[in-house]
mmCIF file of C-alpha atoms in Angstrom:
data_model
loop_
_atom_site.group_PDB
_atom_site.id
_atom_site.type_symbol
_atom_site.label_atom_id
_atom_site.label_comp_id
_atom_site.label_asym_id
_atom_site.label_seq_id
_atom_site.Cartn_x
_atom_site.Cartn_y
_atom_site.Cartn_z
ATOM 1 C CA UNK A 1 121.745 108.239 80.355
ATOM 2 C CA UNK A 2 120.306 106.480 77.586
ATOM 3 C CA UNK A 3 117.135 103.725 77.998
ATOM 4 C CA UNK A 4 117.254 100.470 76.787
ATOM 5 C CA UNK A 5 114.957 98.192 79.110
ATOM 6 C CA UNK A 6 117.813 95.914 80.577
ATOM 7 C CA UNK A 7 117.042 94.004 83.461
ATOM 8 C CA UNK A 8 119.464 92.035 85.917
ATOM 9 C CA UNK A 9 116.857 89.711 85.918
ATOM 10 C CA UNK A 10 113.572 90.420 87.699
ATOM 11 C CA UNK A 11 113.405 93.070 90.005
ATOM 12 C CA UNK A 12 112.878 91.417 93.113
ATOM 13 C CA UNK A 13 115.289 88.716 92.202
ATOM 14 C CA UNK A 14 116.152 88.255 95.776
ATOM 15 C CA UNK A 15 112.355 86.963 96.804
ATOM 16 C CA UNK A 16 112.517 84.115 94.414
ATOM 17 C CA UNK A 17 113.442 80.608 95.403
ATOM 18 C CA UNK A 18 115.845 78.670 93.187
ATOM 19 C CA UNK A 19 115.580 80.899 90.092
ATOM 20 C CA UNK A 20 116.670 78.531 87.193
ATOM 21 C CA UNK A 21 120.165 78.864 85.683
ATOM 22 C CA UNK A 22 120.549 81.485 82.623
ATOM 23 C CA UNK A 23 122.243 79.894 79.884
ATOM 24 C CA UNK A 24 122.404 82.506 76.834
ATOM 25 C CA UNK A 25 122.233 82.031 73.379
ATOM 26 C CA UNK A 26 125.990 83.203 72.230
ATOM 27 C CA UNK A 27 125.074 83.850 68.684
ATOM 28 C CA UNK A 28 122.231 86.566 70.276
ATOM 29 C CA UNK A 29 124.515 88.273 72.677
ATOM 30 C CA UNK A 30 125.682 91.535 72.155
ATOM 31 C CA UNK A 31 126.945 94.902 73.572
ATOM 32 C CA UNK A 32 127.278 98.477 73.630
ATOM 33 C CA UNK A 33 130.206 100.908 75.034
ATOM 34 C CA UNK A 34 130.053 103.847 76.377
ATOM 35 C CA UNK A 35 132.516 107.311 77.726
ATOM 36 C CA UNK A 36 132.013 106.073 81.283
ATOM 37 C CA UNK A 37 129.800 103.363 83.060
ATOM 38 C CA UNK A 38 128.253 104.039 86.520
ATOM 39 C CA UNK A 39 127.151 100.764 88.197
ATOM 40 C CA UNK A 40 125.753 102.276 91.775
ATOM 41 C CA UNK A 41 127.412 99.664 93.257
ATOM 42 C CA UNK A 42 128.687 100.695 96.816
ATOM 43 C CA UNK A 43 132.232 102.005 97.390
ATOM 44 C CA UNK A 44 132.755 101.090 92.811
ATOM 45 C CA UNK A 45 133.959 104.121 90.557
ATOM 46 C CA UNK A 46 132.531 104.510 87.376
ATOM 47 C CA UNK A 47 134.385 102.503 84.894
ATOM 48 C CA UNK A 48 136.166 104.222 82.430
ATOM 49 C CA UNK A 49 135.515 103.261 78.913
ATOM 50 C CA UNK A 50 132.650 101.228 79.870
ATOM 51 C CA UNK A 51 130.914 98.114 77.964
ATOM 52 C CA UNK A 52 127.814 96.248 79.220
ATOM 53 C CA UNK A 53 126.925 92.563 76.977
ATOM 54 C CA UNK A 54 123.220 91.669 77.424
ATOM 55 C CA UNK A 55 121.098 89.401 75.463
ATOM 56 C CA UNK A 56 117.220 88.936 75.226
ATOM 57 C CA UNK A 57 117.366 92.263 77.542
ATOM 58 C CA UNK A 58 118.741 90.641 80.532
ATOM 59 C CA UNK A 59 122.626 92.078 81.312
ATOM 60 C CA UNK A 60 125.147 89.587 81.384
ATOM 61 C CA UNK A 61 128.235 91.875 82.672
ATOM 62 C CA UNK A 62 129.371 95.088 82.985
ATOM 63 C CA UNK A 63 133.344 96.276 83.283
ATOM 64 C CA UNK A 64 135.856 97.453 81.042
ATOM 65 C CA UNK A 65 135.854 97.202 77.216
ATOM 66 C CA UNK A 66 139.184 96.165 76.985
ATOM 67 C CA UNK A 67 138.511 93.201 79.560
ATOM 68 C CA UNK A 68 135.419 92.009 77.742
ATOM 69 C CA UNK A 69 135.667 92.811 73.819
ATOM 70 C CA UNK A 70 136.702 89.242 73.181
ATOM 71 C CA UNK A 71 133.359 87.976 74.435
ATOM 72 C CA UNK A 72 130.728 91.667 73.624
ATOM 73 C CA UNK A 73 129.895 89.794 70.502
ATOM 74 C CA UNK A 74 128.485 92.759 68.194
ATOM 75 C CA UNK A 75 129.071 96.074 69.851
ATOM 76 C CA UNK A 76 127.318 99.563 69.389
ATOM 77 C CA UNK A 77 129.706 102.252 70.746
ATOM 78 C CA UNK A 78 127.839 105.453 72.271
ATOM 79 C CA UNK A 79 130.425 107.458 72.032
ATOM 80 C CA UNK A 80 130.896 110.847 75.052
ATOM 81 C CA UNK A 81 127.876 108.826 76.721
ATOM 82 C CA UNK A 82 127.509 108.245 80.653
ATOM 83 C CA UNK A 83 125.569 104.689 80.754
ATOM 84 C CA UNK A 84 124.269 104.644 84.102
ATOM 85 C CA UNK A 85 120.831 101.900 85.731
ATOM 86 C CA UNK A 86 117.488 102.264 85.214
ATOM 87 C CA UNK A 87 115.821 104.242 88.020
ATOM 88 C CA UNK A 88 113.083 102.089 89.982
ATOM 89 C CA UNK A 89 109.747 103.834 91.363
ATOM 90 C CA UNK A 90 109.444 102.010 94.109
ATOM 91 C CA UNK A 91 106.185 103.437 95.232
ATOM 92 C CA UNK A 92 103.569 104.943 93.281
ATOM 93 C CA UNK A 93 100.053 105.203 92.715
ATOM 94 C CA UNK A 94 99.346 105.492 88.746
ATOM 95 C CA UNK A 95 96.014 105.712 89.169
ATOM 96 C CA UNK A 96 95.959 108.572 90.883
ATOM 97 C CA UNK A 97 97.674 110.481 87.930
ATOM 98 C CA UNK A 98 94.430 112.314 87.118
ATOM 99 C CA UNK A 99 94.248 114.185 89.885
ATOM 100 C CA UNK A 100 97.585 116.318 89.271
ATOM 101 C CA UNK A 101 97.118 119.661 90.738
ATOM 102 C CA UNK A 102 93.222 119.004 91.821
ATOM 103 C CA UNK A 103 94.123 118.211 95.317
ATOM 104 C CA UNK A 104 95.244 120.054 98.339
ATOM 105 C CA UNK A 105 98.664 120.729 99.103
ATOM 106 C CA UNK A 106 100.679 122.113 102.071
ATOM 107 C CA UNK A 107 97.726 121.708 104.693
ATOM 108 C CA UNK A 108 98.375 118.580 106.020
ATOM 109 C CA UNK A 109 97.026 114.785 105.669
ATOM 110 C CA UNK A 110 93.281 115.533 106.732
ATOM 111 C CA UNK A 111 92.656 118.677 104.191
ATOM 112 C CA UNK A 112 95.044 116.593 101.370
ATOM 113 C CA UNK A 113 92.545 113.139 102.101
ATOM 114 C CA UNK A 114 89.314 115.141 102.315
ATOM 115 C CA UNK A 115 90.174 116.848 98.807
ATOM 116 C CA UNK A 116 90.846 113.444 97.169
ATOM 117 C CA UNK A 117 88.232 111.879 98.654
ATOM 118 C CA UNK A 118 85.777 114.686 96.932
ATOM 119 C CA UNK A 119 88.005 113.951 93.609
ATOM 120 C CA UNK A 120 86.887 110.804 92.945
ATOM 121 C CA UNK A 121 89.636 108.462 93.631
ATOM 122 C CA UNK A 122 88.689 106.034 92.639
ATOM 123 C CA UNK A 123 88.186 106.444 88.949
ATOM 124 C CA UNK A 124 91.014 105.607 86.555
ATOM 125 C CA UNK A 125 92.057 107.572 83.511
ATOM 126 C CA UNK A 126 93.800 105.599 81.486
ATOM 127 C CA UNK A 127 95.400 108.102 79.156
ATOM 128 C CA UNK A 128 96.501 109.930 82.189
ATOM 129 C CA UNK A 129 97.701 106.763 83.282
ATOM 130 C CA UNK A 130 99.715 106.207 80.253
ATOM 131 C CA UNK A 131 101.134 109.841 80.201
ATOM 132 C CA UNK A 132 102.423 109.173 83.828
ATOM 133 C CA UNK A 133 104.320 106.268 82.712
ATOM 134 C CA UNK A 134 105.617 107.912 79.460
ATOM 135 C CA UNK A 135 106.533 110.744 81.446
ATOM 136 C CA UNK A 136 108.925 108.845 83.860
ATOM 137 C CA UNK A 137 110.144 106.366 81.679
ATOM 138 C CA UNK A 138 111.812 109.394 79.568
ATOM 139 C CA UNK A 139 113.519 110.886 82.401
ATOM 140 C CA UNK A 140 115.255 107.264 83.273
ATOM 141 C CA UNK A 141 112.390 104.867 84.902
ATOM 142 C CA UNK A 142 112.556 100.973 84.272
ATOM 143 C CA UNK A 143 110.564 99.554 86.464
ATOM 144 C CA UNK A 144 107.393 100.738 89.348
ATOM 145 C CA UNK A 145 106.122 99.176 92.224
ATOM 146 C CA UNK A 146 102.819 100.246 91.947
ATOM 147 C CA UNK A 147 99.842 100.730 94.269
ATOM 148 C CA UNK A 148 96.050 99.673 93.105
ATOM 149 C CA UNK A 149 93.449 97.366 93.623
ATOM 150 C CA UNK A 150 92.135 94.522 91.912
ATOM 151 C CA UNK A 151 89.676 96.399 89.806
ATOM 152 C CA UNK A 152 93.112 98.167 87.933
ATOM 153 C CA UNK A 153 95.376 95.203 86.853
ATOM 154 C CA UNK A 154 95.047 97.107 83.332
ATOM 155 C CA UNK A 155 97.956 98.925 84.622
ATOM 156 C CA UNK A 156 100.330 96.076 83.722
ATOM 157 C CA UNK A 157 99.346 95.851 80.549
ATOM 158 C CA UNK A 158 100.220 99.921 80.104
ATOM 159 C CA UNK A 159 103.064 99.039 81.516
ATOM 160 C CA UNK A 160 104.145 96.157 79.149
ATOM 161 C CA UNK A 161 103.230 98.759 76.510
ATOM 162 C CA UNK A 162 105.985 100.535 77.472
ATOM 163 C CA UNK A 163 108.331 98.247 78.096
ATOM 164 C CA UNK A 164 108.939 98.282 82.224
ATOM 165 C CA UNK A 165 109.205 96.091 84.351
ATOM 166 C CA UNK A 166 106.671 95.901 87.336
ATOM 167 C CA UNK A 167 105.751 94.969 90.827
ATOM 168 C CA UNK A 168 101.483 95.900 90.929
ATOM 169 C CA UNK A 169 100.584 95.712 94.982
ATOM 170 C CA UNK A 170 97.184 94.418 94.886
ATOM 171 C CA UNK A 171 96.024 96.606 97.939
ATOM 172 C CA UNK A 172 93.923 94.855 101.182
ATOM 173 C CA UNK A 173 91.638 97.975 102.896
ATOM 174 C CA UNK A 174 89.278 97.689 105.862
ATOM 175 C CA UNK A 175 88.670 95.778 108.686
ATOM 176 C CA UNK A 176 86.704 92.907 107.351
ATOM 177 C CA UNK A 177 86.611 89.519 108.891
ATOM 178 C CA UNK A 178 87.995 87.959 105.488
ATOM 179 C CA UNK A 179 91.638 86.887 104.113
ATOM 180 C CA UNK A 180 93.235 88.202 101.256
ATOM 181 C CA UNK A 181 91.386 85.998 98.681
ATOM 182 C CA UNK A 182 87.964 87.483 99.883
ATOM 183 C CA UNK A 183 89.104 90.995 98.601
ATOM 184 C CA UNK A 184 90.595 89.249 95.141
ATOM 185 C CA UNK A 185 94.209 90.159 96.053
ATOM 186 C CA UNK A 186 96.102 88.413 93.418
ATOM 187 C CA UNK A 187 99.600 86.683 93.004
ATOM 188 C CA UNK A 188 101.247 86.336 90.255
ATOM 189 C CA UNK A 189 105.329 86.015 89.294
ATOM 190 C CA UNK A 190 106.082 86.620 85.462
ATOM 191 C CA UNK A 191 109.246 87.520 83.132
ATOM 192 C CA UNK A 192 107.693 90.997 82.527
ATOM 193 C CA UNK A 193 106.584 91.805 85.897
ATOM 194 C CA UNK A 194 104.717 90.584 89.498
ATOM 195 C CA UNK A 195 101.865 90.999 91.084
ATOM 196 C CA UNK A 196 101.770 90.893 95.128
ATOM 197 C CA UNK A 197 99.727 92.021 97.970
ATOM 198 C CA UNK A 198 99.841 95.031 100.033
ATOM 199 C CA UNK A 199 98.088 95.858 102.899
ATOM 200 C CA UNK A 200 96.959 100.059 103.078
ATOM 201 C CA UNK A 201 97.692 100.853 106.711
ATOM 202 C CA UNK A 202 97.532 99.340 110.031
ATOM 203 C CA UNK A 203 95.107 101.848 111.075
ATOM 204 C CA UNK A 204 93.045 101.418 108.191
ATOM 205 C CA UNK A 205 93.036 97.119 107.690
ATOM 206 C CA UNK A 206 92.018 94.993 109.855
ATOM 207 C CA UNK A 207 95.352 92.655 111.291
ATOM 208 C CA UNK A 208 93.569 89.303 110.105
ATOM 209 C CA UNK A 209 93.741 90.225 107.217
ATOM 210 C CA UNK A 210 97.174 91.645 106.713
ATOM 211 C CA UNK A 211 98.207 89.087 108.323
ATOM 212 C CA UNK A 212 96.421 86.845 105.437
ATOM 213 C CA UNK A 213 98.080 89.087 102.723
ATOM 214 C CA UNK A 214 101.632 88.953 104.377
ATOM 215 C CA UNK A 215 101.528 85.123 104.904
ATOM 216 C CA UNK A 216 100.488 84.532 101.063
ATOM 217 C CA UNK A 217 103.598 86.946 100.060
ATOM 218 C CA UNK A 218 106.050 85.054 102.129
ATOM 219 C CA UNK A 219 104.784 81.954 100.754
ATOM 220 C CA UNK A 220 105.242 83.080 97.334
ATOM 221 C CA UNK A 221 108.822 84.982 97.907
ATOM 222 C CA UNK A 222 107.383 88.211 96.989
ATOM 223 C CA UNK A 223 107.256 91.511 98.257
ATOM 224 C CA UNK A 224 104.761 92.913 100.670
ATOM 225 C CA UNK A 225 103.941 96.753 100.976
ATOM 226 C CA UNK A 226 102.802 98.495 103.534
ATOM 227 C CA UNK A 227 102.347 102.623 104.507
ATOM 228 C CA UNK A 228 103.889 102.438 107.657
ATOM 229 C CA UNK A 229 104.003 105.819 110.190
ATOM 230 C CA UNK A 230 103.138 108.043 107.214
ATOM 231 C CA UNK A 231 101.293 110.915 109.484
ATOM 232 C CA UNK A 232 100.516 111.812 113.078
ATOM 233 C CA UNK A 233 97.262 111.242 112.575
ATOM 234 C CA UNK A 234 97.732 107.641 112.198
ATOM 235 C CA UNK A 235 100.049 107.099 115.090
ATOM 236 C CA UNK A 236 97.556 108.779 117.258
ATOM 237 C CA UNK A 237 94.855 106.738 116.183
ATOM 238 C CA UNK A 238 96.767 103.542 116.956
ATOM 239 C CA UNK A 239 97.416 104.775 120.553
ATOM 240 C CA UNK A 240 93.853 105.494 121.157
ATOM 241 C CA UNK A 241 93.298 108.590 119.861
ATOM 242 C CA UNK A 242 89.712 109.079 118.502
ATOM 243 C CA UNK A 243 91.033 112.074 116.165
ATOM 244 C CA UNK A 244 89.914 113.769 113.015
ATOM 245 C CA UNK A 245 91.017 110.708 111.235
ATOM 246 C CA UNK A 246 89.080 108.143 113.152
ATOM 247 C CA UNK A 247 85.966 110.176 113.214
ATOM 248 C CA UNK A 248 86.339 109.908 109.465
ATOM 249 C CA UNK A 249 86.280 106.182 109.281
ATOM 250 C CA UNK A 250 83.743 106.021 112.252
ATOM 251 C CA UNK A 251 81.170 108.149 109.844
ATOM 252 C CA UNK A 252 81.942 106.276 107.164
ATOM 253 C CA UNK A 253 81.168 103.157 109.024
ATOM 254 C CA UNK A 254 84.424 101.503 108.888
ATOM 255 C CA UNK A 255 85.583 100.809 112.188
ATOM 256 C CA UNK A 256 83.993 97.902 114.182
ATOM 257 C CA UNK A 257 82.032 98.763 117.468
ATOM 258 C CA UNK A 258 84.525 96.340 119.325
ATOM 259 C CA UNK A 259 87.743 97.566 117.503
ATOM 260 C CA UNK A 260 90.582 97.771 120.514
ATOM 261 C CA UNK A 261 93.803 100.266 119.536
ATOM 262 C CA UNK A 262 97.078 98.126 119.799
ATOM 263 C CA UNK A 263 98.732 101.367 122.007
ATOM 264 C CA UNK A 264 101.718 101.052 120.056
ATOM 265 C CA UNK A 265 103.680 102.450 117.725
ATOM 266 C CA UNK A 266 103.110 101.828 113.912
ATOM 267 C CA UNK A 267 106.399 100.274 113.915
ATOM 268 C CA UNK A 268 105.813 98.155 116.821
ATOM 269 C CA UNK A 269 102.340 97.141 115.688
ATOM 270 C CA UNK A 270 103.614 96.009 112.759
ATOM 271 C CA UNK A 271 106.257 94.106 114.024
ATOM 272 C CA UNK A 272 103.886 92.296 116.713
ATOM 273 C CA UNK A 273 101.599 91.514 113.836
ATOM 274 C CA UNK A 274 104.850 89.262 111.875
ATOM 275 C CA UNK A 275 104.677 91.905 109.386
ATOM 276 C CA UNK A 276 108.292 93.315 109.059
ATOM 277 C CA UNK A 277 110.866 91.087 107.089
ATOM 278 C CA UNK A 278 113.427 91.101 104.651
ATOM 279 C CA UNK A 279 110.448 91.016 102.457
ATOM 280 C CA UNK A 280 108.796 93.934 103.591
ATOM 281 C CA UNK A 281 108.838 97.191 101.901
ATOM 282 C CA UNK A 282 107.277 99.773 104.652
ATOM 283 C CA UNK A 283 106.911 103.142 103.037
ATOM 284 C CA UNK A 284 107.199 106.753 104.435
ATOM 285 C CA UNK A 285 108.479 106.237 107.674
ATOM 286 C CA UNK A 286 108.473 109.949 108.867
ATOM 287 C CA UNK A 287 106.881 109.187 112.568
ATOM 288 C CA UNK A 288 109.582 107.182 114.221
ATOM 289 C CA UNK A 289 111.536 106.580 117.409
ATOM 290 C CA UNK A 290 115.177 105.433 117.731
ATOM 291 C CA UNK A 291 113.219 102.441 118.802
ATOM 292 C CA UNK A 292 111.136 102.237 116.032
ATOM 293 C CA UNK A 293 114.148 102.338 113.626
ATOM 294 C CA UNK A 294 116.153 99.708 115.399
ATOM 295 C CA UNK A 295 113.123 97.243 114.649
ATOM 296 C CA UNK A 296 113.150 97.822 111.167
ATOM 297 C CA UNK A 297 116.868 97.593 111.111
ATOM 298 C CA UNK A 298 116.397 94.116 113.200
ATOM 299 C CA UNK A 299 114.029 92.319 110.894
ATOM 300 C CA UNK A 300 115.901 93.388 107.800
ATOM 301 C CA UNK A 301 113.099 95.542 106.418
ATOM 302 C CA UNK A 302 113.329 97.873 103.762
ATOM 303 C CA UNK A 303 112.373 101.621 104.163
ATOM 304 C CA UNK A 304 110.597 103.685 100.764
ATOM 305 C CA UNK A 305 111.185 107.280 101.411
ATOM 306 C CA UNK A 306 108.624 109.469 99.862
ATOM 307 C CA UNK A 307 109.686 112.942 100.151
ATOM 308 C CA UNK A 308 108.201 114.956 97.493
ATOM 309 C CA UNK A 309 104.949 113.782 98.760
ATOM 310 C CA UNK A 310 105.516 114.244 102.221
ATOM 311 C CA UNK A 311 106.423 117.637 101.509
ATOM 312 C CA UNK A 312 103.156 118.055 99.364
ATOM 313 C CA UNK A 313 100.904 117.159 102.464
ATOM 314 C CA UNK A 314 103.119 118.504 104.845
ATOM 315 C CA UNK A 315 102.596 115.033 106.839
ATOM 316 C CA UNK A 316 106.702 115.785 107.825
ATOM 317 C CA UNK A 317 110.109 114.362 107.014
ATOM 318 C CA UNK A 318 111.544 110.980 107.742
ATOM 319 C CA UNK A 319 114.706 110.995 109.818
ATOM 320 C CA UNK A 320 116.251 109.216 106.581
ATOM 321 C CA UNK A 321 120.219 109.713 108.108
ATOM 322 C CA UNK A 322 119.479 107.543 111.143
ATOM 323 C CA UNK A 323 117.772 105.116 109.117
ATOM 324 C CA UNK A 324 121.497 104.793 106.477
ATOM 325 C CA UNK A 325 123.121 105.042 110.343
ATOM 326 C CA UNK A 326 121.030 101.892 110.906
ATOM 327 C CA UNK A 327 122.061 99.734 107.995
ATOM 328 C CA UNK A 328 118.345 99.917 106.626
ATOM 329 C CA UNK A 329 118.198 99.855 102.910
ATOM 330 C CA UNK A 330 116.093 102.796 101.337
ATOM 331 C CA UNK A 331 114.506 103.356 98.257
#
């Protein structure tokens, strides 16, 4: 695999309304072919003696080299190469890249959030930052969809540095009465990358304002991100459990005196709240019913698996196989 920064396009090209006609410059178009081509598009082999024409990085076409010579304009050839598409984080938190190794794993959510908490979170490194993004692009990354908050939009420009594309999540946390624009969640659609709001958790912001943030993504045609059913500790909480985790945010002062638990599901919450769509990226996913799963499948949603860091927390493992049964599309 071999990295060259081609896009199809934006990578959320399906979110944008009437997305103006390409018309390439022919004298700037050119090519490269390669041993074998792998396009990952379901039920398509890998195309033997492969050639992909791009221009401006943007691809134009992929197929055979004999089918599309006439039109590759210039063309490198790779030679014994495998040319296969950029891999896309779809969920990360960069800023968190400092604290490799300084938190707890294995012990479960409460123990892992305690031990970041006492790391200082919410401090950016930007060098570690950089590494991180270094790091993946070498072993095949093109684009993130990134976690922060408003006070770490110097991600994109590390990002730009490197030549990925981007989706930042401008992150909504706590249950304030305000909308999205009270917490400076931003919006923002460019060539190089997006930025787009995300709400943390349903049992850790307020539904006004996720509501807000979801509305203003619709509006937009960009994605919204949510952590949705990540730990036990969470779906207890939203069916009334005052557990370790909502002692937490009662010490801390962050729940409301009147707040009233939805006793529902995360799933179901979130649904109830107009939060699921085919715009809707709801990550982890490990804590949920057959029913649960046929409401994401219903609206369309799309599911993030994160199972290296389930498995760091030990938090548990999403039924991903009935999720593919379901038709849901997974990242």
């Amino acid at each position: 695999m071999i990295s060259r920064n081609l896009t199809p396009g934006n990578l959320w090209t399906p979110y944008l309304s009437n997305p103006l006609p390409y018309r390439p410059d022919p004298s700037q178009i050119v090519s490269v072919r390669c041993r074998r081509l792998v396009t990952a598009v379901p039920g398509q082999p890998a195309i033997e003696d492969g050639c992909l024409v791009y221009t401006s990085g943007k691809i134009l076409e992929v197929g055979r080299y004999a089918d599309l010579k006439q039109k590759a304009g210039p063309t490198e050839d790779l030679g014994e190469v495998t040319l296969t598409p950029g891999l896309v984080n779809a969920h990360c938190h960069l800023k968190l890249a400092r604290l490799s190794r300084k938190t707890t794993a294995g012990k479960g959510f409460m123990p892992w959030l305690r031990s970041l908490i006492a790391n200082d979170y919410q401090t950016m490194d930007s060098s570690a930052v950089k590494n991180a993004i270094l790091a993946a692009k070498e072993t095949g990354t093109c684009a993130f969809g990134d976690i922060l908050n408003t006070d770490d939009l110097a991600i994109a420009g590390l990002l730009r540095e490197a030549g990925l594309f981007y989706t930042l999540f401008c992150e909504a946390f706590g249950y304030y009465d305000c909308t999205y624009k009270d917490q400076g969640v931003q919006f923002e659609t460019g060539s190089k990358g997006n930025l787009s709001g995300a709400g943390h958790a349903l049992h850790t912001t307020g539904p006004d304002l996720l509501v807000s943030v979801k509305k203003e993504s619709q509006k937009r045609h960009l994605p919204f991100s949510l952590h949705l059913a990540e730990h036990d500790q969470e779906t207890g909480m939203l069916m009334g459990e005052k557990n370790e985790f909502f002692n937490l945010l009662d010490e801390k002062q962050m729940i409301p005196q009147d707040h009233q638990f939805p006793m529902m599901s995360p799933v179901a919450y979130a649904d109830k709240l107009g939060l699921l769509d085919r715009q809707t990226l709801a990550v982890h996913c490990v804590h949920v019913s057959d029913a649960d799963i046929g409401i994401l499948a219903d609206t369309r949603s799309h599911v993030c698996l994160c199972p290296r860091s389930n498995d760091f927390i030990r938090v548990g493992r999403s039924p991903w196989e009935k999720l593919i049964d379901a038709g849901i599309s997974l990242s």
